mmCIF file of C-alpha atoms in Angstrom:
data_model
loop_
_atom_site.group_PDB
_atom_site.id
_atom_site.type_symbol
_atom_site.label_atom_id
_atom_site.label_comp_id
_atom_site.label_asym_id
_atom_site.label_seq_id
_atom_site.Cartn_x
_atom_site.Cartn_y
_atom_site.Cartn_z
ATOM 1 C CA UNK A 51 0.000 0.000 0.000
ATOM 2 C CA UNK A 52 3.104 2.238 1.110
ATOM 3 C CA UNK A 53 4.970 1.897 -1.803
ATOM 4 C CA UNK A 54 2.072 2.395 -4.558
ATOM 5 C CA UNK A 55 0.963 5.704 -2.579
ATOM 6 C CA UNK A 56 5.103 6.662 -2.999
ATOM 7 C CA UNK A 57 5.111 5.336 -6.536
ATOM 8 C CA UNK A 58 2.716 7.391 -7.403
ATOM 9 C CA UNK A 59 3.782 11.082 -6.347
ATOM 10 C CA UNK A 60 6.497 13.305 -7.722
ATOM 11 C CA UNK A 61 8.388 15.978 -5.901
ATOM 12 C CA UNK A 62 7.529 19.162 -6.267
ATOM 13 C CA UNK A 63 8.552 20.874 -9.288
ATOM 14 C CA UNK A 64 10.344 24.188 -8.517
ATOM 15 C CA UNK A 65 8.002 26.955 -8.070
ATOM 16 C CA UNK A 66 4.962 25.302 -8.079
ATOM 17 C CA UNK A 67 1.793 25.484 -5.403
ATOM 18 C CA UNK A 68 2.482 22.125 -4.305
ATOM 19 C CA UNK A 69 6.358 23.752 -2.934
ATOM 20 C CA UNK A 70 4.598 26.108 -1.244
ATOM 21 C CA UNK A 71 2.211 23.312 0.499
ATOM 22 C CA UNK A 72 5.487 21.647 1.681
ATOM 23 C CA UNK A 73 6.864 25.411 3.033
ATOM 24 C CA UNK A 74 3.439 25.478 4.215
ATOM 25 C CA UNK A 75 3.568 21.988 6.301
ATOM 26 C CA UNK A 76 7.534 23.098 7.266
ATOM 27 C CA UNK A 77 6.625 26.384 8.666
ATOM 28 C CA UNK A 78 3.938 24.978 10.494
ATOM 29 C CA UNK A 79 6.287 22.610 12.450
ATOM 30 C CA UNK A 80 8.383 26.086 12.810
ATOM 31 C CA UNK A 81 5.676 27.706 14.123
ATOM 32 C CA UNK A 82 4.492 25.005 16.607
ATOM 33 C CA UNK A 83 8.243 24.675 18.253
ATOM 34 C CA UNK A 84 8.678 28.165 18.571
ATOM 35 C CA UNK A 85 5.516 29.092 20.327
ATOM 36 C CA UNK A 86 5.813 26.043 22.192
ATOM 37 C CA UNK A 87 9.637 26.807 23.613
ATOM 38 C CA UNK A 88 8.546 30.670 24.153
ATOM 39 C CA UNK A 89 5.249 29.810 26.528
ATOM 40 C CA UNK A 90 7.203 26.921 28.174
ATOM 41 C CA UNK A 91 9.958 29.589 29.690
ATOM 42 C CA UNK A 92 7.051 31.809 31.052
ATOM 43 C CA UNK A 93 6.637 31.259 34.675
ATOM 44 C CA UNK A 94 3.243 31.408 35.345
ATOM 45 C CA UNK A 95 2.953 28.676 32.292
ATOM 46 C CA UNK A 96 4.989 26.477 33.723
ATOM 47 C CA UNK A 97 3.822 26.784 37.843
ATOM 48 C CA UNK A 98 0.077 26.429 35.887
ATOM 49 C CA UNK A 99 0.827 23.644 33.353
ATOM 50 C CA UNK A 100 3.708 22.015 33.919
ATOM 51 C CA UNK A 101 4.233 21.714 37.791
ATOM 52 C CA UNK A 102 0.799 22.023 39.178
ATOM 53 C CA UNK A 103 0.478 18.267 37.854
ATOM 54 C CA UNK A 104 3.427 16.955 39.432
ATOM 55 C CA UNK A 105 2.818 19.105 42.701
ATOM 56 C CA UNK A 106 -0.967 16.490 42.931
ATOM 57 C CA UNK A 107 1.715 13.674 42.631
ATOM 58 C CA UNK A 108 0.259 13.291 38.833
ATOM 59 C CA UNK A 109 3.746 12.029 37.288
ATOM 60 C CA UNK A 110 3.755 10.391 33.813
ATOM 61 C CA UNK A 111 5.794 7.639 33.576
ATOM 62 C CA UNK A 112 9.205 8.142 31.541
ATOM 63 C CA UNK A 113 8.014 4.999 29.274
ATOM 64 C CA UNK A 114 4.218 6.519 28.843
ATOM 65 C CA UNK A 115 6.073 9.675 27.740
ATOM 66 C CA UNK A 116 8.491 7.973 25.351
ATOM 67 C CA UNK A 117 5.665 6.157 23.780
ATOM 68 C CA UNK A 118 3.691 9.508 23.255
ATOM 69 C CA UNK A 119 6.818 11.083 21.365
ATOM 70 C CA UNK A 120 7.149 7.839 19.295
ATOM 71 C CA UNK A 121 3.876 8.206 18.313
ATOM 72 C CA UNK A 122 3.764 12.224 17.582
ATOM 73 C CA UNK A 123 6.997 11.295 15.029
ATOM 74 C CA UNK A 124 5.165 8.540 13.439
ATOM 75 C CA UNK A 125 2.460 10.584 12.819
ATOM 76 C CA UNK A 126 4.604 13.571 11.798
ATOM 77 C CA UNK A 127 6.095 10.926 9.519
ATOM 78 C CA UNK A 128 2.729 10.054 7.885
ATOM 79 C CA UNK A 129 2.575 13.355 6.288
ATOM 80 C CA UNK A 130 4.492 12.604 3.672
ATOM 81 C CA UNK A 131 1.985 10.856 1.784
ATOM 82 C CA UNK A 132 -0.505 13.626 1.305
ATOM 83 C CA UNK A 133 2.458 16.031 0.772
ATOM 84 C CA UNK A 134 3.272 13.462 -1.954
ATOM 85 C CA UNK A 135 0.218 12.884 -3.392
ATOM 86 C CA UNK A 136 -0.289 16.425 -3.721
ATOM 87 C CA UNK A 137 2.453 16.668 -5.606
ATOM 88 C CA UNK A 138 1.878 14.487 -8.334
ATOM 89 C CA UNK A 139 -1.794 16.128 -8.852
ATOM 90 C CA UNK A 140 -2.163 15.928 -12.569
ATOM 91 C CA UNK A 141 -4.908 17.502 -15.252
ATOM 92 C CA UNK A 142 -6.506 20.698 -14.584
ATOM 93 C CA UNK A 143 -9.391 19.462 -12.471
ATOM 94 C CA UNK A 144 -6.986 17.352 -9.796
ATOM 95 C CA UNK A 145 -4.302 20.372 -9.637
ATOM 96 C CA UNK A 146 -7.437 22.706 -9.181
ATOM 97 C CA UNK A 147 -8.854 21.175 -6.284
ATOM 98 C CA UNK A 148 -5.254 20.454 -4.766
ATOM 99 C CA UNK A 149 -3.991 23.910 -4.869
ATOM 100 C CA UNK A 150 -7.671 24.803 -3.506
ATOM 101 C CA UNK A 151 -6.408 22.495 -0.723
ATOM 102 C CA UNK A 152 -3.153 23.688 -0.221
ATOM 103 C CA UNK A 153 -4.548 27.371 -0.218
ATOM 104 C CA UNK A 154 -6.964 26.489 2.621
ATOM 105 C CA UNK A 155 -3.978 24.464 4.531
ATOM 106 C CA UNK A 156 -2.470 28.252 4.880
ATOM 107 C CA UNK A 157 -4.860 30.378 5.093
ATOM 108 C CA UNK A 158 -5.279 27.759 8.359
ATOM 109 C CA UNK A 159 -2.122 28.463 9.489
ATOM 110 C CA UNK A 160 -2.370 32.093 9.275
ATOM 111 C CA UNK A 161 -5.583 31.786 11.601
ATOM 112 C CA UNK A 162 -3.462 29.669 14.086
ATOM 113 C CA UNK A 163 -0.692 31.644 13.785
ATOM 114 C CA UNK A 164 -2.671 35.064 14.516
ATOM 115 C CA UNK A 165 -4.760 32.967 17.474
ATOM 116 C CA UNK A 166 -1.532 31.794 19.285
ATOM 117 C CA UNK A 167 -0.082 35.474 18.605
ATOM 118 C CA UNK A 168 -2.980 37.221 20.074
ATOM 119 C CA UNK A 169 -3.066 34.659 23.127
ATOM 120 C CA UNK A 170 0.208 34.725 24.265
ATOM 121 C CA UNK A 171 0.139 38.275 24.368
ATOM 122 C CA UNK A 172 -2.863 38.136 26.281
ATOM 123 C CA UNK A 173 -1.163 35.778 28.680
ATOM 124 C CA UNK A 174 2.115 37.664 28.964
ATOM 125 C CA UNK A 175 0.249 40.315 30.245
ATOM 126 C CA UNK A 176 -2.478 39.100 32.350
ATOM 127 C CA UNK A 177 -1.865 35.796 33.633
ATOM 128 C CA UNK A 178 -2.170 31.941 32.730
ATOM 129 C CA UNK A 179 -5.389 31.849 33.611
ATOM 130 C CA UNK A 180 -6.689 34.764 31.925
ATOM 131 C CA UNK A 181 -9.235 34.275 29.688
ATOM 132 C CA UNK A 182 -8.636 35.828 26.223
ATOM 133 C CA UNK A 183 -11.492 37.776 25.343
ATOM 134 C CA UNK A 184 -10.337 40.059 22.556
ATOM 135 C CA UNK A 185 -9.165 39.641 18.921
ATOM 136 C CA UNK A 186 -10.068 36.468 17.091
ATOM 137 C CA UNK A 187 -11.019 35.537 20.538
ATOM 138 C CA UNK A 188 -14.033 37.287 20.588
ATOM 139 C CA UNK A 189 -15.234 35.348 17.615
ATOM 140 C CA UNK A 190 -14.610 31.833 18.819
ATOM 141 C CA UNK A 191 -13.694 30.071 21.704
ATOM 142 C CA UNK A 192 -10.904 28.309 20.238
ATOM 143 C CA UNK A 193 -9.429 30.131 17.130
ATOM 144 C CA UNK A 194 -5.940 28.821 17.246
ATOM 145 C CA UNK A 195 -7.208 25.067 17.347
ATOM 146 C CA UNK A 196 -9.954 26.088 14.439
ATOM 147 C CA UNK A 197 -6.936 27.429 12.460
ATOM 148 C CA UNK A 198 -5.111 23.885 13.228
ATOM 149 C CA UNK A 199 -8.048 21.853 11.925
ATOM 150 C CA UNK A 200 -8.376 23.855 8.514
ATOM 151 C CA UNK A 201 -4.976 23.175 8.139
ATOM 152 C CA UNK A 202 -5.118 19.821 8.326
ATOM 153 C CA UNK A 203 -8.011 19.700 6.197
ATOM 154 C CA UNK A 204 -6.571 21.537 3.933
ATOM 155 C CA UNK A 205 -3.307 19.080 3.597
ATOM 156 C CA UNK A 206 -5.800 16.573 3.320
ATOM 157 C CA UNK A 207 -7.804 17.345 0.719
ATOM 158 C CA UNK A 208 -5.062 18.266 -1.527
ATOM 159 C CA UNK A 209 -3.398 15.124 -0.741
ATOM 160 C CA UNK A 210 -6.364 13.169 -2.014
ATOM 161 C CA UNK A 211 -6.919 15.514 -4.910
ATOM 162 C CA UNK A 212 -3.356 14.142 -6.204
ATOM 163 C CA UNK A 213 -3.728 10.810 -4.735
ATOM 164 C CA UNK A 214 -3.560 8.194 -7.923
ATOM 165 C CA UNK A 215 -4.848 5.418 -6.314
ATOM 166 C CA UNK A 216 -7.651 4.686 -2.914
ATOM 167 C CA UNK A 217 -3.945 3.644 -0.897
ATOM 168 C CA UNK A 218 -3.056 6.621 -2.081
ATOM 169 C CA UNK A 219 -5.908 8.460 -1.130
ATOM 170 C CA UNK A 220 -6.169 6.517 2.239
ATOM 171 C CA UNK A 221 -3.351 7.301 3.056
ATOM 172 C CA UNK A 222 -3.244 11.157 2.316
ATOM 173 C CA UNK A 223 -5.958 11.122 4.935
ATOM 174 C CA UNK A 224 -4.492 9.111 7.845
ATOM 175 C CA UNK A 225 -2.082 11.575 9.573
ATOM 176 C CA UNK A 226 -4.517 15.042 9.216
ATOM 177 C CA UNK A 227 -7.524 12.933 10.301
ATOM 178 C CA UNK A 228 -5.517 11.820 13.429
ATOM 179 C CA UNK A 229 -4.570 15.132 13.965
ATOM 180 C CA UNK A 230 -8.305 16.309 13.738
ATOM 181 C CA UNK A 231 -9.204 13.721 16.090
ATOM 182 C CA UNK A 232 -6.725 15.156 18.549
ATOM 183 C CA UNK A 233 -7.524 18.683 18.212
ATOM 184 C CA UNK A 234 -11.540 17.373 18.716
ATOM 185 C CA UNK A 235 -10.574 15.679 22.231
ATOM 186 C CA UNK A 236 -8.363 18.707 23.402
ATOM 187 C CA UNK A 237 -11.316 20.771 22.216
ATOM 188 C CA UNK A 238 -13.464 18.835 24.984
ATOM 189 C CA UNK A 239 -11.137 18.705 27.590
ATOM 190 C CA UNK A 240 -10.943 22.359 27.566
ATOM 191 C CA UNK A 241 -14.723 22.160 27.541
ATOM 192 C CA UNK A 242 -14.931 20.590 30.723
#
């Protein structure tokens, strides 16, 4: 299945939509590291997030936590196929609809880029706990992870608009729907 979901794609040729979907997906690991290493050295982050847990003896096991990174690379990994497929989008109609899908992947990440902006700022300057009230955040509850999910949806469909084959296309949706399913259960945690 692998290998005829590879066999199918192309890289992408220089200049084209589908190089800027692969910027895209790089800049959006980019993003995600940076604003994670910049609210992880705030101190009222970490005394709310990171030791509050371990203060109520709620420790995660060094194996639990090696399996969870495992698991985030894998996944990570997976994107390759829809990144693939997209690339090898041939005839009007399939490049149509996965440039479509590549221009809704960033216009995604701009939304989650301007959400996380517009929070942390918020944070910086009032607190942890502060709830973010202005900005996109007067819109929705949850910009930043709305901007996350149209990203992935995005990646998706243009990874199944090139896909040349149903592995191919199965595949192109296997790491952005697990993502979506993630971003749906952190969406109901935060609920509760």
């Amino acid at each position: 299945v692998c290998q005829s979901a590879l066999a199918s794609a192309s890289l992408p040729a220089s200049g084209s939509w589908a190089r800027l979907l692969l910027c895209a997906y790089w800049a959006y690991g980019v993003k995600v590291c940076l604003f994670q290493a910049a609210r992880d050295v705030r101190p009222d982050y970490v005394a709310k997030a990171l030791l509050a847990p371990q203060a109520q003896g709620r420790r995660s096991p060094a194996r639990l936590k090696l399996h969870v990174c495992l698991a985030v690379g894998l996944l990570l990994s997976a994107f390759i196929f829809p990144l693939s497929s997209a690339a090898g989008a041939s005839g009007a109609v399939r490049e149509a609809a996965a440039a479509a899908g590549a221009a809704l992947a960033l216009s995604g990440l701009a939304l989650q880029t301007v959400a996380d902006a517009q929070k942390y700022r918020w944070k910086a300057r009032h607190g942890a706990d502060a709830l973010v009230s202005h900005g996109l955040w007067s819109v929705s509850r949850h910009p930043n992870f709305a901007g996350e999910m149209v990203f992935h949806v995005g990646v998706m469909l243009a990874g199944i608009a090139g896909a040349t084959s149903a592995a191919a296309a199965l595949l192109s949706a296997l790491a952005p729907s697990a993502f979506l399913g993630v971003m749906r259960g952190a969406t109901r945690r935060l609920q509760e």
